[in-house]
Tab-separated table of C-alpha atoms and ligand atoms in Angstrom:
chain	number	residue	atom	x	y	z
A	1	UNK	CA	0.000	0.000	0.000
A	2	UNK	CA	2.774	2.586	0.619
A	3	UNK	CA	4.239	2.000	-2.710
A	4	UNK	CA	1.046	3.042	-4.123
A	5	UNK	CA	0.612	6.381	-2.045
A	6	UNK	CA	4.603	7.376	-2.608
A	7	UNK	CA	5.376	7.779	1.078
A	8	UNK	CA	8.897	7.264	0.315
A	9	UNK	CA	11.410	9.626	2.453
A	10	UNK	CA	9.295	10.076	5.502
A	11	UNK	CA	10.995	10.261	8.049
A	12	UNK	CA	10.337	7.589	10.787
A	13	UNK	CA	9.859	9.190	13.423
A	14	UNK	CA	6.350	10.426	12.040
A	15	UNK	CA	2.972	8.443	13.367
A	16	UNK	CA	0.637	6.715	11.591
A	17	UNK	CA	-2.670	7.826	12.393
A	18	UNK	CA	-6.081	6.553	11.358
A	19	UNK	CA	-9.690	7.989	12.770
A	20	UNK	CA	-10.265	4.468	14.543
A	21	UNK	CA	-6.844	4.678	16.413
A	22	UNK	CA	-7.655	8.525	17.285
A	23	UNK	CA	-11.850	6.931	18.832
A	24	UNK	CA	-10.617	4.176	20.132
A	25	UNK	CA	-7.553	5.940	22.241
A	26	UNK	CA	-10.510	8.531	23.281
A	27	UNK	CA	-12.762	6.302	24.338
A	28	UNK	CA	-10.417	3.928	26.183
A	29	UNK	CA	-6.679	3.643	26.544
A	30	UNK	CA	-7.094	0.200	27.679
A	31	UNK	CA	-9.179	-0.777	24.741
A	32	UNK	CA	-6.381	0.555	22.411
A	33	UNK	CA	-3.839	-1.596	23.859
A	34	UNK	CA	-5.795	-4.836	23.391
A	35	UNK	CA	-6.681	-3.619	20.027
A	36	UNK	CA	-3.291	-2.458	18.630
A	37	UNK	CA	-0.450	-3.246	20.660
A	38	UNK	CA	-1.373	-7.027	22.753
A	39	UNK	CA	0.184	-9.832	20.771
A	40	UNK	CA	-1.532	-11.932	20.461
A	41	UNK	CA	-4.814	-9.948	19.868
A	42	UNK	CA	-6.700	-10.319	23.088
A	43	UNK	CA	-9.862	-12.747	21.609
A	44	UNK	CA	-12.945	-10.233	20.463
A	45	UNK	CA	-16.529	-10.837	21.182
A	46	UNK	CA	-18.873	-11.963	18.140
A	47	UNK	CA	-20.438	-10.229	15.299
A	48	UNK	CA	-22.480	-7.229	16.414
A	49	UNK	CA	-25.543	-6.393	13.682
A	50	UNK	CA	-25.265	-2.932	13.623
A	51	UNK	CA	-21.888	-3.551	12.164
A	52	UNK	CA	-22.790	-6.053	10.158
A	53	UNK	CA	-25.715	-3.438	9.068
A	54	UNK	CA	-23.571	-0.855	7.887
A	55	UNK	CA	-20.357	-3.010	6.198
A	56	UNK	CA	-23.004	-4.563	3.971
A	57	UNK	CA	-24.685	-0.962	2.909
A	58	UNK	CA	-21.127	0.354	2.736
A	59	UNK	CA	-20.131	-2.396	0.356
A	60	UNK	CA	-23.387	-2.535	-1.264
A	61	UNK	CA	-22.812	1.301	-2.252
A	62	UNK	CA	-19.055	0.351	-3.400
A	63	UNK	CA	-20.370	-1.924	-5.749
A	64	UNK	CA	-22.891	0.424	-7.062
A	65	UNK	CA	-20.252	2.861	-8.171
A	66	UNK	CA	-18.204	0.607	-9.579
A	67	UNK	CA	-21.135	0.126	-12.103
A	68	UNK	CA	-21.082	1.492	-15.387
A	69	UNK	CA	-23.906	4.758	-15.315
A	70	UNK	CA	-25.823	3.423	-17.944
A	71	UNK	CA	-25.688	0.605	-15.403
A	72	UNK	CA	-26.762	2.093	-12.123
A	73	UNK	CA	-30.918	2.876	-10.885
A	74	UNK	CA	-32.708	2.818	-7.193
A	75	UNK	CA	-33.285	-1.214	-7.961
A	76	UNK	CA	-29.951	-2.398	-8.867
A	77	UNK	CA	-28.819	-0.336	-5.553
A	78	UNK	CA	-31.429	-2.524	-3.657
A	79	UNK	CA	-30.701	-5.781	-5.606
A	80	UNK	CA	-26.823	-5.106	-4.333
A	81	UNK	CA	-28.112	-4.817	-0.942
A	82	UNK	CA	-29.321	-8.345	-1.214
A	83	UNK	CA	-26.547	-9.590	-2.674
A	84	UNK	CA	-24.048	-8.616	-0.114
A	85	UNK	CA	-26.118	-9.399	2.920
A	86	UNK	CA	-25.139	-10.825	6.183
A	87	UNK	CA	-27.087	-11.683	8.987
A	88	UNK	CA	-23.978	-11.982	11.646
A	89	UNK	CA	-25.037	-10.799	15.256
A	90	UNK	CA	-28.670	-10.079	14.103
A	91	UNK	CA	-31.312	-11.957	16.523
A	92	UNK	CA	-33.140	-14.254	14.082
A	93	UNK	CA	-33.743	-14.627	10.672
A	94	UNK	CA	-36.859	-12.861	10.926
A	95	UNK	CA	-35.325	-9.401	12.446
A	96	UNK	CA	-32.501	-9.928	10.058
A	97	UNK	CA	-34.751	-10.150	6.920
A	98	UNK	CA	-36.384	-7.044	8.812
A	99	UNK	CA	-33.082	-4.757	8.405
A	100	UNK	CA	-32.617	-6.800	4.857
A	101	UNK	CA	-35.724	-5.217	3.367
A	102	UNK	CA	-34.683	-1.553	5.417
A	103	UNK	CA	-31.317	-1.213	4.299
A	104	UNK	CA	-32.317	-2.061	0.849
A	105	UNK	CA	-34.710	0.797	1.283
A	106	UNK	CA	-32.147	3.435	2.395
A	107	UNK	CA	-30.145	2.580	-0.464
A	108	UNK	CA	-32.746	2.375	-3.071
A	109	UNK	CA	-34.334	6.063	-1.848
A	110	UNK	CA	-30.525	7.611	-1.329
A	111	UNK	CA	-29.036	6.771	-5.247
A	112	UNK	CA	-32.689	8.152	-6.760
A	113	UNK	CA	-31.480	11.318	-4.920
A	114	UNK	CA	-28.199	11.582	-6.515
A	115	UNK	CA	-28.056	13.733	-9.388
A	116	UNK	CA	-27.956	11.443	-12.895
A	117	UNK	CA	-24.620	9.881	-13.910
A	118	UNK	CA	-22.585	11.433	-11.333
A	119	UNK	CA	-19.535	9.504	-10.681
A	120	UNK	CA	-17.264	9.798	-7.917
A	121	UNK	CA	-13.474	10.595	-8.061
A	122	UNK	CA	-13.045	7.593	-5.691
A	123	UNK	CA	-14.844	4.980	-3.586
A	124	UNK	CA	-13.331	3.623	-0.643
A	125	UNK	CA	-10.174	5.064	-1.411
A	126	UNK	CA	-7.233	4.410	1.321
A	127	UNK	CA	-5.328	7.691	1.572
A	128	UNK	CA	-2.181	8.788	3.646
A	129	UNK	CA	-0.492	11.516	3.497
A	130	UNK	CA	2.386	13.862	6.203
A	131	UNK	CA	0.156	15.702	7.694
A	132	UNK	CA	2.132	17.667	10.426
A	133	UNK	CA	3.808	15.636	12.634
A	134	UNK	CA	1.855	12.636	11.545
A	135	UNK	CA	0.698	10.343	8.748
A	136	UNK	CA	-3.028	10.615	8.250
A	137	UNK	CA	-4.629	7.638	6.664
A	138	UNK	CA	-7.503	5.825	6.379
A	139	UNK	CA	-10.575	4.086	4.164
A	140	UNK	CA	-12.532	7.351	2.661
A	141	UNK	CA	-15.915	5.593	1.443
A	142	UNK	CA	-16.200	8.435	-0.846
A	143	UNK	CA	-14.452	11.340	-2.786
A	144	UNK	CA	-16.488	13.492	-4.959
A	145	UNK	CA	-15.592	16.551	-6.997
A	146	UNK	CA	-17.410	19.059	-7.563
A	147	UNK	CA	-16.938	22.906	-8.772
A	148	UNK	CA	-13.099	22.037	-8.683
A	149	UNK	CA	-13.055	20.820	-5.526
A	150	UNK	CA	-12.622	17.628	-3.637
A	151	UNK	CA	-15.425	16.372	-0.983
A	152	UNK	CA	-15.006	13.952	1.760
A	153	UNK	CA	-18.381	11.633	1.842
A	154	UNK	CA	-18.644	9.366	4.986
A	155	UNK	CA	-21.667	7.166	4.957
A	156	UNK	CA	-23.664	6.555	8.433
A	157	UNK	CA	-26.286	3.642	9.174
A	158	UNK	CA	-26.775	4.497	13.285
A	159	UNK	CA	-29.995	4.924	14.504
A	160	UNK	CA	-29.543	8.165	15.249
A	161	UNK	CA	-29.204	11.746	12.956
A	162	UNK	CA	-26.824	13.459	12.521
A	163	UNK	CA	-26.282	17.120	13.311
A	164	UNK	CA	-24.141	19.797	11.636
A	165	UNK	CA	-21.601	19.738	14.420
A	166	UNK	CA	-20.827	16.004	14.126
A	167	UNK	CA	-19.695	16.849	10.450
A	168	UNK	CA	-17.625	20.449	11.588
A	169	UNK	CA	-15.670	18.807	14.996
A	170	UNK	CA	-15.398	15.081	13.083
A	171	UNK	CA	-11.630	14.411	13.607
A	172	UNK	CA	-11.921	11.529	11.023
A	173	UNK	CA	-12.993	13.375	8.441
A	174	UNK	CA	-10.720	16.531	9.065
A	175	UNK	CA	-8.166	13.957	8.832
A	176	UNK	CA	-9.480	12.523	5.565
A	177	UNK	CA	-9.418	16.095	3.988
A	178	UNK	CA	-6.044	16.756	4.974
A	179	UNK	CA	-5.284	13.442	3.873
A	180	UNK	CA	-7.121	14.209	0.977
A	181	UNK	CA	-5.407	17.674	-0.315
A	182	UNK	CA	-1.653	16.789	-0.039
A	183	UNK	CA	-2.370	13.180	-1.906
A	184	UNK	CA	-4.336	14.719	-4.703
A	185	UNK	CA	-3.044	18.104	-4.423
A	186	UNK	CA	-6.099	19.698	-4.823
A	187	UNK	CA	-8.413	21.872	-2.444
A	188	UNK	CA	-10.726	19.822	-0.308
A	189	UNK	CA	-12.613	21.895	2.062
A	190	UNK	CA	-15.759	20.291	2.569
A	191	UNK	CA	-16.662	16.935	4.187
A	192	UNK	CA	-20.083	15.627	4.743
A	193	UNK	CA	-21.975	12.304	6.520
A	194	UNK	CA	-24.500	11.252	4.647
A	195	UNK	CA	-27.251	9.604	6.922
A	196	UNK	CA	-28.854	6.846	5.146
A	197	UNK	CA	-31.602	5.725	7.521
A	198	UNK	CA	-33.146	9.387	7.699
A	199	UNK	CA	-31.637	10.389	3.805
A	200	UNK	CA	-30.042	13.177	5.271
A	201	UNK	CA	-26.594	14.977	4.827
A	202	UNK	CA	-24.773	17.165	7.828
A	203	UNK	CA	-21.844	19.052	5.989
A	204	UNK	CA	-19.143	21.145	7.395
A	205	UNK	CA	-17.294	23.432	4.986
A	206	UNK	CA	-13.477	23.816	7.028
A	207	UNK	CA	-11.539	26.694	6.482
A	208	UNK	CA	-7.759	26.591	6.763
A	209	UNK	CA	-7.864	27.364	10.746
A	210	UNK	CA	-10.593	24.487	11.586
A	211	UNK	CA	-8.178	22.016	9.579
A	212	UNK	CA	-4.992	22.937	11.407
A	213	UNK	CA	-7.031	22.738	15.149
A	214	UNK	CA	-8.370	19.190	13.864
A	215	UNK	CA	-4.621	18.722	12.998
A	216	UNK	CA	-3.316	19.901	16.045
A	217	UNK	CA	-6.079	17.562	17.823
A	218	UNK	CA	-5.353	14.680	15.995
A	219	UNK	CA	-0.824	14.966	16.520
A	220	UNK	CA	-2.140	16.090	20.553
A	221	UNK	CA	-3.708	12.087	20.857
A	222	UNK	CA	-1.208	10.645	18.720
A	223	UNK	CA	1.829	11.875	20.937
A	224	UNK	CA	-0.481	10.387	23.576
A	225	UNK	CA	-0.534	6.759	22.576
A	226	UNK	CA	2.946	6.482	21.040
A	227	UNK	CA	4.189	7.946	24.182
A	228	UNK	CA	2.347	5.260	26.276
A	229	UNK	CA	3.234	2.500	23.297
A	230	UNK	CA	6.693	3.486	23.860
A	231	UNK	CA	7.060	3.610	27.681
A	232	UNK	CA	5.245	0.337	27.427
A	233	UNK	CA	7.938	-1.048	25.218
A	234	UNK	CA	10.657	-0.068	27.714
A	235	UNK	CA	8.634	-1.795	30.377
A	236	UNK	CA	6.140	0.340	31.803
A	237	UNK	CA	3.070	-0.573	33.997
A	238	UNK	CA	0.796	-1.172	31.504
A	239	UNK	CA	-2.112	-0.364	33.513
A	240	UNK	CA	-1.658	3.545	34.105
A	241	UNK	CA	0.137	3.793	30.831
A	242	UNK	CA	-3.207	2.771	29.327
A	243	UNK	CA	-6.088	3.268	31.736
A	244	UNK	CA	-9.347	2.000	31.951
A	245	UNK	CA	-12.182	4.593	30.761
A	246	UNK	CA	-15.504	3.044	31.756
A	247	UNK	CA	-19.183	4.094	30.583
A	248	UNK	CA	-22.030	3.057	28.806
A	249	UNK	CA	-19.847	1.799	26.094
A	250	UNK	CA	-18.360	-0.744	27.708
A	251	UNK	CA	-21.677	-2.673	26.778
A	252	UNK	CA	-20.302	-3.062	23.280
A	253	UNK	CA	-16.644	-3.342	23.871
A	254	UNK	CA	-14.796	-5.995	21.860
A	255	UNK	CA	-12.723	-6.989	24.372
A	256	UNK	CA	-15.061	-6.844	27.587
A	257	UNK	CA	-14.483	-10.282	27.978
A	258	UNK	CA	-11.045	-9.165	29.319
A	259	UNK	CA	-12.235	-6.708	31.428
A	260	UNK	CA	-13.420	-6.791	34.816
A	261	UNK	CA	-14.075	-3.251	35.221
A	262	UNK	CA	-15.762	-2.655	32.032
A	263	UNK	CA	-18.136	-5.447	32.925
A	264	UNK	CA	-19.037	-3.945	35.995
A	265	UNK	CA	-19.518	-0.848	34.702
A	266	UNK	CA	-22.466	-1.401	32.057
A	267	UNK	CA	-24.432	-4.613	31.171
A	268	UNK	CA	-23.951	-7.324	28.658
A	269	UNK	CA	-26.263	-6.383	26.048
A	270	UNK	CA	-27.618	-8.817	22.776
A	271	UNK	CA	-25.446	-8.104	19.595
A	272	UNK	CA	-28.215	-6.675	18.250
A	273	UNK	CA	-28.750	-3.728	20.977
A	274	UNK	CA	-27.785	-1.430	19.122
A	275	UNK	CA	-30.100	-1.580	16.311
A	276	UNK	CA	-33.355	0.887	16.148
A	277	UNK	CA	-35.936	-1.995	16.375
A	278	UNK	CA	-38.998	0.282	16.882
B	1	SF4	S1	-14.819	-2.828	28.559
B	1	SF4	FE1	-14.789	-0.579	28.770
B	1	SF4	S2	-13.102	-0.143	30.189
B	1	SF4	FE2	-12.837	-2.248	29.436
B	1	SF4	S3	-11.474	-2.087	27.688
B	1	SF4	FE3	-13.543	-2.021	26.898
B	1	SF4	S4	-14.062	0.154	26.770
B	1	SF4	FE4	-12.265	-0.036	28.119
């Protein structure tokens, strides 16, 4: 992958940085270790649906783009829905054919909304790029152009909207703009999160100074964790180099099976809790 993104002659001292290392090190410190320094990888629990939910729209919508046009229409979008189903971590068959028909629904009413023909630059393009002290990278599920410009396009499937401010303080996708103008060297300002569930878009247009205070966020947490990752690697305690950060979310932690804190702290819910089943 780095011989495709010319990376050559960074120096090696710069860290790698993706949005899920920047969540996961916010939400738990603990967490982060299991995930990305333990060897071997502390076991994970099962399938959860809403992630099965949104891996098969996200993949549904990849292989709608790489359609021809004359190719693409609401139905197709739906009949790639079906095609790429799961039903990991969903309750039954019966709630999973439930989400089936939904998701295939979101997708059908969110392409007949897209203006005609309109192809992206790129779909789930992996950029990285020296941004500042770090390298920014990551999986950008979409990159459009328009009026000269490059957009970042995030797709959502939670069962909650979305409001403007998620889109305007989203560290992932001020990342994935940065990201996004040095590797195509071309302006990329906005960045939006399309909701598919509710067919709705919250967009953020960032200005020079909101990019570098994402930046400056984003090298802030990364000197955090390689700092910890490297005391750790010296020796350190790894239990206040990487503390536990309990709450609600500890209900859908991978690794809560390892954790007798994060168990105590919130219940062990069905994989499929997260889900809007109303
Ligand atoms: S269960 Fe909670 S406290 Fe434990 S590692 Fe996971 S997120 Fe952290």
């Amino acid at each position: 992958m780095q011989g495709q993104l010319g990376l050559e002659g960074i120096p090696s001292k710069l860290v790698r940085v993706t949005p899920a290392r920047l969540s996961t090190w916010q939400l738990c410190p603990r967490k982060y270790r299991m995930n990305y320094l333990d060897r071997p990888t502390p076991s994970r629990s099962g399938a959860r649906a809403n992630a099965t939910l949104g891996a098969v729209v996200h993949n549904a919508l990849r292989a709608y783009f790489d359609l021809r046009a004359d190719q693409r229409s609401p139905e197709r979008a739906s009949a790639l829905v079906r095609e790429h189903w799961k039903s990991d971590g969903f309750a039954d068959p019966e709630q999973a054919a439930d989400f089936r028909g939904r998701a295939q629904e979101w997708v059908r009413g969110y392409v007949a909304e897209l203006p005609a023909g309109e192809t992206p630059l790129a779909v789930e393009r992996w950029v990285s790029a020296p941004v500042g002290s770090i390298i920014a990278e990551g999986r950008v599920d979409r990159i459009d152009e328009r009026h000269g410009e490059l957009v970042v396009v995030d797709y959502k499937t939670g069962r909650f909207g979305l409001q403007i401010s998620d889109a305007r303080d989203s560290l992932a996708l001020g990342l994935y703009a940065l990201a996004v103008r040095k590797q195509f060297h071309r302006t990329c300002r906005r960045v939006e999160l399309h909701h598919l569930p509710s067919g709705t878009v919250a967009s953020w247009e960032h200005t020079a100074e909101s990019l570098a205070e994402l930046r400056d966020r984003a090298e802030q947490l990364a000197a955090e964790f390689q700092r910890a990752a490297d005391e750790l690697a010296l020796g350190g305690d790894p239990e206040s180099l990487f503390p536990v950060r309990t709450g609600r979310h500890c209900s859908w932690c991978d690794f809560r099976s390892h954790c007798p804190e994060g168990r105590q702290a919130a219940p062990d819910l069905p994989s499929w809790s997260a889900l809007e089943t109303g």
